[in-house]
C-alpha positions as semicolon CSV with decimal commas, in nm:
position;residue;x (nm);y (nm);z (nm)
1;M;-5,668;6,783;-16,297
2;A;-5,883;6,516;-16,447
3;P;-5,576;6,285;-16,516
4;A;-5,475;6,341;-16,150
5;V;-5,852;6,217;-16,075
6;V;-5,781;5,906;-16,317
7;F;-5,428;5,812;-16,172
8;A;-5,449;5,896;-15,777
9;I;-5,797;5,926;-15,684
10;P;-5,841;5,532;-15,708
11;V;-5,519;5,441;-15,495
12;L;-5,639;5,681;-15,225
13;K;-5,979;5,480;-15,250
14;L;-5,835;5,114;-15,235
15;A;-5,635;5,244;-14,956
16;W;-5,890;5,405;-14,749
17;T;-6,154;5,159;-14,782
18;L;-5,959;4,852;-14,760
19;G;-5,764;4,973;-14,490
20;G;-5,404;5,091;-14,579
21;G;-5,128;5,110;-14,824
22;D;-5,036;4,756;-14,807
23;A;-5,392;4,646;-14,862
24;A;-5,397;4,855;-15,165
25;R;-5,090;4,727;-15,263
26;D;-5,206;4,351;-15,244
27;A;-5,542;4,448;-15,393
28;L;-5,369;4,616;-15,720
29;L;-5,156;4,308;-15,747
30;A;-5,440;4,092;-15,793
31;M;-5,642;4,323;-15,984
32;G;-5,393;4,374;-16,242
33;P;-5,343;4,653;-16,470
34;A;-5,650;4,570;-16,706
35;N;-5,883;4,608;-16,424
36;W;-5,706;4,913;-16,257
37;V;-5,958;5,154;-16,469
38;D;-6,253;4,919;-16,282
39;V;-6,205;5,180;-15,956
40;V;-6,270;5,462;-16,160
41;I;-6,579;5,323;-16,334
42;G;-6,695;5,193;-15,984
43;M;-6,698;5,538;-15,834
44;F;-6,837;5,693;-16,179
45;F;-7,144;5,438;-16,141
46;A;-7,207;5,511;-15,771
47;E;-7,119;5,902;-15,761
48;P;-7,346;6,065;-15,994
49;V;-7,242;6,444;-15,928
50;L;-6,888;6,350;-15,960
51;A;-6,973;6,173;-16,323
52;V;-7,084;6,498;-16,419
53;V;-6,855;6,725;-16,327
54;L;-6,589;6,456;-16,453
55;A;-6,734;6,474;-16,797
56;A;-6,753;6,834;-16,819
57;V;-6,420;6,875;-16,695
58;L;-6,306;6,664;-16,981
59;S;-6,490;6,811;-17,217
60;Y;-6,379;7,163;-17,150
61;I;-5,983;7,079;-17,081
62;G;-5,952;6,851;-17,432
63;Y;-6,139;7,152;-17,614
64;A;-5,960;7,424;-17,433
65;Y;-5,631;7,279;-17,519
66;R;-5,696;7,212;-17,896
67;A;-5,784;7,540;-17,944
68;A;-5,515;7,727;-17,772
69;H;-5,269;7,501;-17,972
70;G;-5,400;7,571;-18,301
71;G;-5,738;7,454;-18,333
72;A;-5,892;7,850;-18,278
73;A;-5,671;7,947;-18,561
74;R;-5,801;7,708;-18,814
75;R;-6,155;7,767;-18,722
76;Q;-6,143;8,129;-18,749
77;G;-6,308;8,081;-19,103
78;R;-6,556;7,851;-18,996
79;A;-6,894;7,953;-18,982
80;L;-7,016;8,013;-18,587
81;A;-7,308;7,737;-18,655
82;E;-7,042;7,462;-18,745
83;T;-6,805;7,541;-18,456
84;A;-7,093;7,504;-18,208
85;A;-7,252;7,168;-18,373
86;R;-6,863;7,061;-18,373
87;A;-6,828;7,164;-18,025
88;A;-7,141;6,941;-17,876
89;I;-7,013;6,602;-18,005
90;L;-6,772;6,481;-17,710
91;P;-7,012;6,657;-17,456
92;G;-7,332;6,464;-17,604
93;A;-7,116;6,153;-17,619
94;L;-6,998;6,163;-17,246
95;G;-7,378;6,248;-17,162
96;V;-7,482;5,949;-17,298
97;V;-7,220;5,728;-17,097
98;V;-7,337;5,945;-16,760
99;G;-7,676;5,874;-16,852
100;A;-7,618;5,531;-16,912
101;F;-7,468;5,486;-16,569
102;N;-7,662;5,701;-16,355
103;G;-7,999;5,797;-16,526
104;L;-8,111;6,045;-16,798
105;W;-8,132;6,378;-16,606
106;W;-7,780;6,323;-16,486
107;G;-7,667;6,243;-16,847
108;V;-7,857;6,566;-16,989
109;A;-7,671;6,784;-16,725
110;A;-7,359;6,636;-16,801
111;G;-7,371;6,707;-17,169
112;V;-7,547;7,044;-17,116
113;L;-7,294;7,145;-16,869
114;G;-7,004;7,039;-17,076
115;Y;-7,153;7,203;-17,399
116;L;-7,165;7,516;-17,214
117;L;-6,806;7,547;-17,096
118;R;-6,681;7,461;-17,471
119;L;-6,926;7,739;-17,593
120;G;-6,727;7,987;-17,352
121;V;-6,415;7,868;-17,510
122;V;-6,557;7,946;-17,844
123;A;-6,677;8,266;-17,749
124;E;-6,340;8,378;-17,587
125;Y;-6,209;8,334;-17,939
126;R;-6,482;8,497;-18,105
127;T;-6,501;8,816;-17,862
128;G;-6,099;8,875;-17,891
129;A;-6,060;8,791;-17,503
130;R;-5,807;8,510;-17,655
131;S;-5,604;8,528;-17,934
132;A;-5,662;8,289;-18,196
133;D;-5,266;8,278;-18,304
134;T;-5,127;8,236;-17,939
135;G;-5,393;8,103;-17,726
136;R;-5,326;8,356;-17,472
137;R;-5,538;8,595;-17,319
138;T;-5,527;8,968;-17,481
139;G;-5,597;9,125;-17,141
140;R;-5,925;9,337;-17,295
141;T;-6,146;9,440;-16,988
142;A;-6,516;9,278;-16,993
143;V;-6,729;9,546;-17,001
144;A;-7,053;9,466;-17,217
145;F;-7,280;9,186;-17,081
146;G;-7,114;8,909;-17,355
147;P;-6,770;8,963;-17,252
148;R;-6,873;8,935;-16,877
149;A;-7,085;8,629;-16,938
150;V;-6,759;8,486;-17,122
151;E;-6,559;8,552;-16,816
152;A;-6,825;8,402;-16,575
153;V;-6,792;8,099;-16,795
154;R;-6,422;8,088;-16,773
155;V;-6,446;8,136;-16,412
156;A;-6,676;7,872;-16,376
157;A;-6,463;7,605;-16,555
158;L;-6,166;7,689;-16,358
159;L;-6,340;7,634;-16,050
160;L;-6,506;7,311;-16,156
161;S;-6,159;7,182;-16,235
162;L;-5,954;7,290;-16,012
163;V;-6,187;7,332;-15,657
164;V;-6,477;7,153;-15,747
165;L;-6,362;6,791;-15,927
166;P;-6,114;6,761;-15,646
167;V;-6,327;6,773;-15,384
168;L;-6,603;6,548;-15,503
169;S;-6,323;6,315;-15,577
170;V;-6,149;6,279;-15,227
171;V;-6,514;6,255;-15,084
172;A;-6,571;5,978;-15,329
173;A;-6,251;5,824;-15,254
174;L;-6,320;5,854;-14,886
175;D;-6,652;5,731;-14,818
176;G;-6,582;5,389;-14,702
177;R;-6,846;5,251;-15,001
178;S;-6,703;4,966;-15,207
179;W;-6,650;5,055;-15,587
180;T;-6,732;4,717;-15,716
181;S;-6,922;4,421;-15,614
182;V;-6,944;4,308;-15,198
183;L;-6,971;3,916;-15,191
184;M;-7,069;3,669;-14,941
185;C;-6,865;3,362;-15,068
186;D;-6,719;2,994;-14,952
187;V;-6,343;3,051;-14,845
188;D;-6,094;2,801;-14,770
189;T;-5,770;2,908;-14,631
190;G;-5,665;2,563;-14,499
191;A;-5,938;2,507;-14,193
192;G;-6,229;2,451;-14,406
193;P;-6,475;2,656;-14,627
194;Q;-6,596;2,930;-14,441
195;R;-6,863;3,178;-14,534
196;A;-6,661;3,551;-14,573
197;R;-6,755;3,887;-14,699
198;L;-6,562;3,964;-15,014
199;V;-6,485;4,274;-15,207
200;E;-6,457;4,149;-15,590
201;L;-6,125;4,172;-15,775
202;D;-6,120;3,943;-16,072
203;R;-6,320;3,669;-16,205
204;Q;-6,173;3,337;-16,216
205;A;-6,341;3,046;-16,265
206;P;-6,488;2,885;-16,117
207;G;-6,519;3,164;-15,874
208;V;-6,368;3,528;-15,794
209;V;-6,048;3,650;-15,661
210;G;-6,130;3,885;-15,389
211;W;-6,053;4,117;-15,073
212;D;-6,151;3,904;-14,771
213;V;-6,287;4,223;-14,551
214;P;-6,256;4,037;-14,194
215;A;-5,927;3,876;-14,258
216;H;-5,760;4,151;-14,423
217;E;-5,631;3,945;-14,740
218;V;-5,674;3,831;-15,070
219;V;-5,836;3,497;-15,114
220;S;-6,032;3,300;-15,385
221;G;-6,402;3,245;-15,318
222;T;-6,654;3,037;-15,474
223;N;-7,061;2,986;-15,410
224;C;-7,111;3,362;-15,426
225;A;-7,402;3,564;-15,328
226;T;-7,432;3,921;-15,345
227;D;-7,433;4,152;-15,047
228;P;-7,639;4,457;-15,109
229;D;-7,461;4,649;-14,830
230;D;-7,129;4,827;-15,009
231;V;-7,034;5,031;-14,721
232;L;-6,696;4,869;-14,593
233;R;-6,604;5,088;-14,312
234;A;-6,723;5,429;-14,210
235;P;-6,635;5,763;-14,395
236;W;-6,287;5,953;-14,355
237;W;-6,498;6,247;-14,179
238;R;-6,673;6,009;-13,946
239;R;-6,379;5,869;-13,779
């Protein structure tokens, strides 16, 4: 689900925010492949809850995949403390990134949530709920508190990956807010320079390449000033 967020949601964000598929295509061509990830980063900046969930899901999916494909078998002889410490590396790193974008406590939440999901994977193999050899569930019934807690973490990880992350991503894509800077610039399309509201797509000396919101086209702008209002259109659910 996380790869779908990275590749599909930016297209939806562009199409809705700019007003249609043709607008999204023109904007993508103006941005170029190198700036594709700017849309995801912009959403990452603006939506701290989405950032936390995405970071946690990325931590979980990568760890669970590697464990099921030989990682758990290789860790069988390793001390639990070492396994737990190694499991904290990526969630901690992603927590730092989320914290830098959105604030300390959002970063802490991302790191802790991702780490707990990874510990759930460790516990699945340690309790025998999954086979270290095949990565498949063994079918053992969770009766004691420990196995039940492990099962609860597994269900929570699935819900975050398959329900919460897609919903938050679609909401962020359809909220009508810009993913990047909104500027007021001088634009000259042949009738003399006029001030226009642009969504920045790329920076090129001496100005920017942007999406002219009123004119609905890609233009070049100079003498730009930041517009504090990043709302370009009403959210989808208010149309």
